[in-house]
Amino acid sequence: MSRLPAPLNAPERRRSWRLAALPKLVRPGIRPDVAVLRLVRRRSRVTVQGRAAARTGQDDAPGRRSIAMTAGSARAAVIGLGSMGYGMAQSLRRAGLDVVGFDLDPAVMARLAGEGAGQAESPAAAAAGADIVVCVVVNAAQTEGVLFGRDGAAGVAEAMPEGAVFVSCATMDPDIARRLAARLEGQGRHYLDAPISGGAQRAAEGALTILASGSAEAFARAKPALDAMAATVYALGDAPGQGAAFKMINQLLAGVHIAAASEAMAFAARQGLDLAKVYEVITASAGNSWMFENRMPRVLTGDYAARSAVDIFVKDLGIVQDMARAQRFPVPVAAAALQMFLMASAAGMGRDDDSSVARLYAQVTGTTLP
């Protein structure tokens, strides 16, 4: 097996695209399992059919814009300006894209407008004339409503120019991502399945991880936005649904790790241990996890203001359960974690930080936390 490339330093990683499991890596004499493990760095544009036309500025199809697009020439609409979407819109603006935003909260739109972005009265109005539409809503139902309209309101699909790309960032069942993509692509627009990971701070820094799948043309058209929003883009396949599937594996692990970390910290409190010292010891020991290290400082300070809410994991672990049940695949550890998030939500903590699971443990056992 050939050696993997050395880890990239931060500036290099900032524009690193990692392409995994691409069929063209499988050649005579190279085992498929070896090919799947290879990471290929692409420093400039994604290779696509029509690249020569893009270089010359010719249209790649009648009535469509050239596939080549730079940040300065691209217009992006951001639908959903919550903690993630707002930071992503800021990153797009910093990179030089012409940004217009939409959110149900007028105050948020006004704030973004104060930073130089445009604002629109509806998702469809934001998408009109946009090369890239970035959708950062909560779930599949909201994504479908944005795309195809609901309650009499027009969707962005009919407002987007032909050949524009819709970048779907919500966590959802892969089968739903495939269905939405097929419907949109049937109307002459592109769909990039692109769930995100990294939190609000990384969104504002343009340092997200994006788990993406879609056609080569969808990747190429979305590239100015992806470069602006992400430190790492994983290109995980040439069809929508793969990105969503990878995100669900991540969410399974994330939810389990938060629940386990919360249980451990509450149990330590019940033993009368110094919780600050527990944090110091565990983060230097084999029992540590990224979620323990990231979430438990909130427990130590008693700060449960939502960065990522309990109800996010009620939703995401619920999707994991639905997928597993449909495939007759047991996921008992994820099921136990889901019950803890459900109980926290039922106790009135649904909109609080997901580390509130530790608070739930404390409440039901009479344990004192900071």
Coordinates of C-alpha atoms in Angstrom, one line a residue:
M1 CA 0.0 0.0 0.0
S2 CA 1.3 3.4 -0.9
R3 CA 1.9 5.8 1.9
L4 CA -0.7 8.5 2.6
P5 CA 0.3 12.1 2.2
A6 CA 1.7 13.8 5.2
P7 CA -0.8 15.9 7.2
L8 CA -1.3 19.4 5.8
N9 CA -0.5 22.4 7.9
A10 CA -3.3 24.9 8.5
P11 CA -2.8 27.1 5.4
E12 CA -2.6 24.1 3.1
R13 CA -5.5 22.4 4.8
R14 CA -7.6 25.6 4.3
R15 CA -7.9 24.8 0.6
S16 CA -7.6 21.0 0.7
W17 CA -10.2 18.8 -1.1
R18 CA -10.0 15.2 -0.1
L19 CA -11.5 12.8 -2.7
A20 CA -12.2 9.3 -1.3
A21 CA -13.4 6.2 -3.0
L22 CA -13.4 7.6 -6.6
P23 CA -13.8 4.9 -9.2
K24 CA -11.1 6.3 -11.4
L25 CA -8.5 5.5 -8.7
V26 CA -9.2 1.7 -9.3
R27 CA -6.7 0.7 -12.0
P28 CA -5.2 -2.6 -13.0
G29 CA -2.8 -3.8 -10.3
I30 CA -4.4 -1.6 -7.6
R31 CA -6.8 -3.3 -5.2
P32 CA -10.1 -1.5 -4.7
D33 CA -9.6 -1.4 -0.9
V34 CA -6.3 0.4 -1.5
A35 CA -7.9 2.9 -3.8
V36 CA -10.6 3.7 -1.4
L37 CA -8.0 4.7 1.3
R38 CA -6.1 7.1 -1.0
L39 CA -6.6 10.8 -0.5
V40 CA -6.1 12.9 -3.5
R41 CA -5.5 16.6 -3.1
R42 CA -6.8 19.0 -5.6
R43 CA -5.3 22.5 -5.3
S44 CA -7.4 24.4 -7.9
R45 CA -10.6 23.5 -9.7
V46 CA -12.4 20.2 -9.6
T47 CA -11.8 18.3 -12.9
V48 CA -15.0 18.1 -14.9
Q49 CA -16.1 17.6 -18.4
G50 CA -16.2 21.0 -20.1
R51 CA -13.1 22.3 -18.3
A52 CA -11.6 23.5 -21.6
A53 CA -14.7 25.5 -22.4
A54 CA -14.5 27.0 -18.9
R55 CA -11.0 28.2 -19.5
T56 CA -11.9 29.8 -22.7
G57 CA -15.0 31.4 -21.2
Q58 CA -17.4 29.6 -23.7
D59 CA -20.7 28.4 -22.4
D60 CA -20.8 24.7 -21.6
A61 CA -24.4 24.5 -22.8
P62 CA -26.8 26.8 -24.6
G63 CA -28.4 29.2 -22.2
R64 CA -26.1 28.2 -19.3
R65 CA -23.2 30.1 -17.8
S66 CA -19.7 28.9 -18.1
I67 CA -18.8 26.3 -15.5
A68 CA -15.7 28.4 -14.4
M69 CA -16.6 30.8 -11.6
T70 CA -14.4 32.9 -9.3
A71 CA -15.5 34.2 -5.9
G72 CA -15.5 37.7 -7.2
S73 CA -17.9 36.8 -10.1
A74 CA -20.3 34.5 -8.1
R75 CA -23.6 35.5 -6.6
A76 CA -24.6 33.4 -3.6
A77 CA -27.9 33.2 -1.7
V78 CA -27.9 31.9 1.9
I79 CA -31.2 30.6 3.1
G80 CA -31.3 30.3 6.9
L81 CA -29.2 32.7 9.0
G82 CA -29.1 30.9 12.2
S83 CA -25.9 30.3 14.2
M84 CA -24.4 28.3 11.3
G85 CA -25.9 30.0 8.3
Y86 CA -25.0 33.5 9.5
G87 CA -21.3 32.6 9.9
M88 CA -21.3 31.0 6.5
A89 CA -22.8 34.1 4.9
Q90 CA -20.1 36.2 6.6
S91 CA -17.4 33.8 5.2
L92 CA -18.8 34.1 1.7
R93 CA -18.8 37.9 2.0
R94 CA -15.2 37.9 3.1
A95 CA -14.2 35.8 0.2
G96 CA -15.6 38.3 -2.2
L97 CA -18.9 36.7 -3.2
D98 CA -22.0 38.8 -3.8
V99 CA -24.2 37.6 -1.0
V100 CA -27.9 38.0 -0.4
G101 CA -29.6 36.4 2.6
F102 CA -33.0 35.3 3.8
D103 CA -34.2 34.4 7.3
L104 CA -37.6 34.4 9.1
D105 CA -36.1 36.8 11.6
P106 CA -36.0 40.4 10.1
A107 CA -33.5 41.5 12.8
V108 CA -30.9 38.9 11.6
M109 CA -31.3 39.9 8.0
A110 CA -30.9 43.6 9.0
R111 CA -27.7 42.7 10.9
L112 CA -26.3 40.9 7.8
A113 CA -27.3 43.8 5.6
G114 CA -25.4 46.1 7.9
E115 CA -22.3 44.1 7.0
G116 CA -22.8 44.7 3.3
A117 CA -24.9 41.7 2.2
G118 CA -28.3 42.0 0.5
Q119 CA -31.5 40.8 2.0
A120 CA -34.6 39.3 0.3
E121 CA -38.2 39.0 1.3
S122 CA -38.4 35.3 0.5
P123 CA -36.2 32.3 -0.4
A124 CA -37.3 32.5 -4.0
A125 CA -36.4 36.2 -4.2
A126 CA -32.9 35.5 -2.7
A127 CA -32.3 32.7 -5.2
A128 CA -33.3 34.8 -8.3
G129 CA -30.1 35.3 -10.3
A130 CA -27.9 33.4 -7.8
D131 CA -25.2 31.1 -9.1
I132 CA -25.1 29.3 -5.8
V133 CA -27.9 28.8 -3.3
V134 CA -26.7 27.6 0.2
C135 CA -29.5 26.2 2.3
V136 CA -28.8 26.0 6.0
V137 CA -32.1 25.0 7.6
V138 CA -32.8 22.4 10.3
N139 CA -34.2 19.4 8.5
A140 CA -35.3 17.7 5.3
A141 CA -38.9 19.0 5.6
Q142 CA -37.6 22.6 5.7
T143 CA -35.2 21.9 2.9
E144 CA -38.0 20.6 0.7
G145 CA -40.1 23.6 1.5
V146 CA -37.3 26.0 0.6
L147 CA -36.7 24.1 -2.7
F148 CA -40.2 23.6 -3.9
G149 CA -42.4 25.9 -1.9
R150 CA -45.0 25.4 0.8
D151 CA -48.2 27.1 1.9
G152 CA -48.6 28.8 -1.4
A153 CA -45.1 30.4 -1.4
A154 CA -42.8 29.8 -4.4
G155 CA -39.7 27.7 -3.9
V156 CA -36.2 28.5 -5.0
A157 CA -36.1 25.8 -7.7
E158 CA -38.2 27.8 -10.1
A159 CA -36.3 31.0 -9.2
M160 CA -32.8 29.7 -9.6
P161 CA -31.2 30.3 -13.0
E162 CA -30.8 27.2 -15.1
G163 CA -27.5 25.6 -14.3
A164 CA -27.2 27.1 -10.8
V165 CA -26.3 24.8 -7.9
F166 CA -28.3 24.2 -4.7
V167 CA -26.0 23.4 -1.7
S168 CA -28.0 21.4 0.8
C169 CA -26.5 21.6 4.3
A170 CA -29.2 20.1 6.5
T171 CA -28.7 16.7 8.1
M172 CA -31.2 14.3 6.6
D173 CA -32.0 10.7 5.6
P174 CA -29.9 9.9 2.6
D175 CA -32.9 8.6 0.7
I176 CA -34.6 12.0 1.1
A177 CA -31.5 13.7 -0.2
R178 CA -31.6 11.5 -3.3
R179 CA -35.3 12.2 -3.9
L180 CA -34.8 16.0 -3.6
A181 CA -31.8 15.9 -5.8
A182 CA -33.6 13.9 -8.5
R183 CA -36.5 16.4 -8.6
L184 CA -34.3 19.4 -8.7
E185 CA -31.9 18.0 -11.3
G186 CA -34.9 17.1 -13.5
Q187 CA -35.5 20.9 -13.7
G188 CA -32.1 21.7 -15.0
R189 CA -30.5 22.8 -11.7
H190 CA -27.7 21.1 -9.8
Y191 CA -27.9 19.6 -6.3
L192 CA -24.9 19.2 -4.0
D193 CA -25.5 17.1 -0.9
A194 CA -23.3 19.0 1.6
P195 CA -24.0 18.5 5.3
I196 CA -21.6 20.5 7.5
S197 CA -19.7 19.9 10.7
G198 CA -17.7 22.2 13.0
G199 CA -20.0 24.5 14.9
A200 CA -20.9 28.2 14.8
Q201 CA -17.4 29.5 15.5
R202 CA -15.8 27.5 12.6
A203 CA -18.7 28.6 10.4
A204 CA -17.8 32.3 11.1
E205 CA -14.1 31.5 10.4
G206 CA -14.8 29.8 7.1
A207 CA -13.3 26.6 8.6
L208 CA -16.1 24.1 8.4
T209 CA -15.8 20.5 7.4
I210 CA -18.2 19.7 4.5
L211 CA -19.1 16.1 3.7
A212 CA -20.2 16.5 0.1
S213 CA -21.5 14.3 -2.8
G214 CA -22.9 15.1 -6.2
S215 CA -22.0 15.5 -9.8
A216 CA -18.6 16.9 -10.9
E217 CA -20.5 19.9 -12.4
A218 CA -22.3 20.5 -9.1
F219 CA -18.9 20.5 -7.3
A220 CA -17.4 22.9 -9.9
R221 CA -20.2 25.3 -9.7
A222 CA -20.3 25.3 -5.9
K223 CA -16.5 25.6 -5.6
P224 CA -16.3 29.3 -4.8
A225 CA -18.7 28.9 -1.9
L226 CA -17.1 25.7 -0.7
D227 CA -13.6 27.3 -0.7
A228 CA -15.0 30.3 1.3
M229 CA -16.9 28.2 3.9
A230 CA -14.7 25.2 4.6
A231 CA -11.2 24.2 5.7
T232 CA -11.8 20.7 4.4
V233 CA -14.2 19.5 1.8
Y234 CA -14.6 15.7 1.5
A235 CA -15.9 14.7 -1.9
L236 CA -17.5 11.4 -1.1
G237 CA -19.2 10.4 -4.3
D238 CA -20.7 11.5 -7.6
A239 CA -24.3 11.2 -6.5
P240 CA -26.3 12.9 -3.7
G241 CA -27.0 10.8 -0.6
Q242 CA -23.5 9.8 0.1
G243 CA -22.7 13.0 2.0
A244 CA -25.9 12.6 4.0
A245 CA -25.0 9.0 4.9
F246 CA -21.5 10.0 6.1
K247 CA -23.1 12.8 8.2
M248 CA -25.4 10.3 9.9
I249 CA -22.4 8.1 10.9
N250 CA -20.8 11.2 12.4
Q251 CA -24.0 12.2 14.3
L252 CA -24.4 8.7 15.7
L253 CA -20.9 8.9 17.2
A254 CA -21.3 12.5 18.3
G255 CA -24.5 11.9 20.1
V256 CA -23.2 8.8 21.8
H257 CA -20.0 10.6 22.9
I258 CA -22.0 13.5 24.3
A259 CA -24.3 11.2 26.3
A260 CA -21.3 9.2 27.6
A261 CA -19.4 12.3 28.5
S262 CA -22.4 13.7 30.4
E263 CA -23.0 10.4 32.2
A264 CA -19.3 10.2 33.2
M265 CA -19.2 13.8 34.5
A266 CA -22.4 13.5 36.5
F267 CA -21.2 10.1 37.9
A268 CA -17.9 11.8 38.9
A269 CA -19.8 14.5 40.7
R270 CA -21.8 11.8 42.6
Q271 CA -18.4 10.4 43.8
G272 CA -17.5 13.8 45.2
L273 CA -14.6 14.3 42.8
D274 CA -13.2 17.7 41.9
L275 CA -14.7 18.1 38.4
A276 CA -12.1 20.4 37.1
K277 CA -9.5 17.8 38.0
V278 CA -11.6 15.1 36.4
Y279 CA -11.6 17.2 33.2
E280 CA -7.8 17.6 33.4
V281 CA -7.2 13.9 34.0
I282 CA -9.6 12.6 31.4
T283 CA -8.5 14.9 28.6
A284 CA -5.0 13.6 29.1
S285 CA -6.1 9.9 29.2
A286 CA -7.4 7.2 26.9
G287 CA -11.1 7.9 27.9
N288 CA -11.1 11.3 26.3
S289 CA -13.1 12.2 23.3
W290 CA -13.5 15.3 21.2
M291 CA -17.0 15.8 22.6
F292 CA -15.8 15.4 26.2
E293 CA -13.1 17.9 25.7
N294 CA -15.4 20.3 23.9
R295 CA -18.7 20.0 25.8
M296 CA -17.7 19.4 29.4
P297 CA -16.2 22.9 30.1
R298 CA -19.8 24.0 29.8
V299 CA -20.8 21.7 32.6
L300 CA -17.9 23.0 34.7
T301 CA -19.2 26.5 34.4
G302 CA -22.9 25.8 34.4
D303 CA -23.3 27.5 31.0
Y304 CA -26.0 25.7 29.0
A305 CA -26.7 28.5 26.5
A306 CA -27.2 26.6 23.2
R307 CA -24.3 26.2 20.8
S308 CA -25.8 23.0 19.6
A309 CA -29.2 22.2 21.1
V310 CA -30.5 19.0 22.7
D311 CA -33.3 18.8 20.1
I312 CA -30.7 18.6 17.3
F313 CA -29.7 15.2 18.6
V314 CA -33.3 14.2 19.2
K315 CA -33.7 14.7 15.5
D316 CA -30.5 13.2 14.3
L317 CA -30.4 10.1 16.4
G318 CA -34.0 9.7 15.5
I319 CA -33.0 9.6 11.8
V320 CA -30.3 7.0 12.7
Q321 CA -33.0 4.9 14.4
D322 CA -35.3 5.1 11.3
M323 CA -32.5 4.2 9.0
A324 CA -31.4 1.3 11.1
R325 CA -34.9 -0.1 11.6
A326 CA -35.5 0.1 7.8
Q327 CA -32.3 -2.0 7.3
R328 CA -32.9 -4.3 10.2
F329 CA -29.7 -3.2 11.7
P330 CA -29.3 -3.0 15.5
V331 CA -28.0 0.2 17.0
P332 CA -28.6 -0.3 20.8
V333 CA -25.9 2.2 21.9
A334 CA -27.3 5.0 19.7
A335 CA -30.8 4.1 20.9
A336 CA -29.8 4.5 24.6
A337 CA -28.2 7.9 23.8
L338 CA -31.4 9.0 22.0
Q339 CA -33.4 8.2 25.1
M340 CA -31.2 10.5 27.1
F341 CA -31.6 13.4 24.7
L342 CA -35.4 12.7 24.6
M343 CA -35.6 12.8 28.4
A344 CA -33.6 16.1 28.5
S345 CA -35.9 17.6 25.9
A346 CA -39.0 16.4 27.8
A347 CA -37.6 18.0 30.9
G348 CA -37.6 21.4 29.2
M349 CA -34.0 21.5 28.0
G350 CA -34.7 20.9 24.2
R351 CA -33.4 24.3 23.2
D352 CA -30.6 24.3 25.7
D353 CA -27.0 23.2 24.9
D354 CA -26.7 19.4 24.3
S355 CA -24.4 19.2 27.3
S356 CA -27.6 19.5 29.3
V357 CA -27.7 15.8 29.3
A358 CA -25.4 16.0 32.3
R359 CA -27.9 18.3 34.0
L360 CA -30.6 15.6 33.4
Y361 CA -28.4 13.0 35.1
A362 CA -27.9 15.4 38.0
Q363 CA -31.6 16.1 38.3
V364 CA -32.8 12.4 38.3
T365 CA -30.1 11.4 40.8
G366 CA -30.1 14.3 43.1
T367 CA -26.4 15.1 42.2
T368 CA -25.0 18.6 42.4
L369 CA -23.3 20.1 39.4
P370 CA -21.7 23.6 39.2

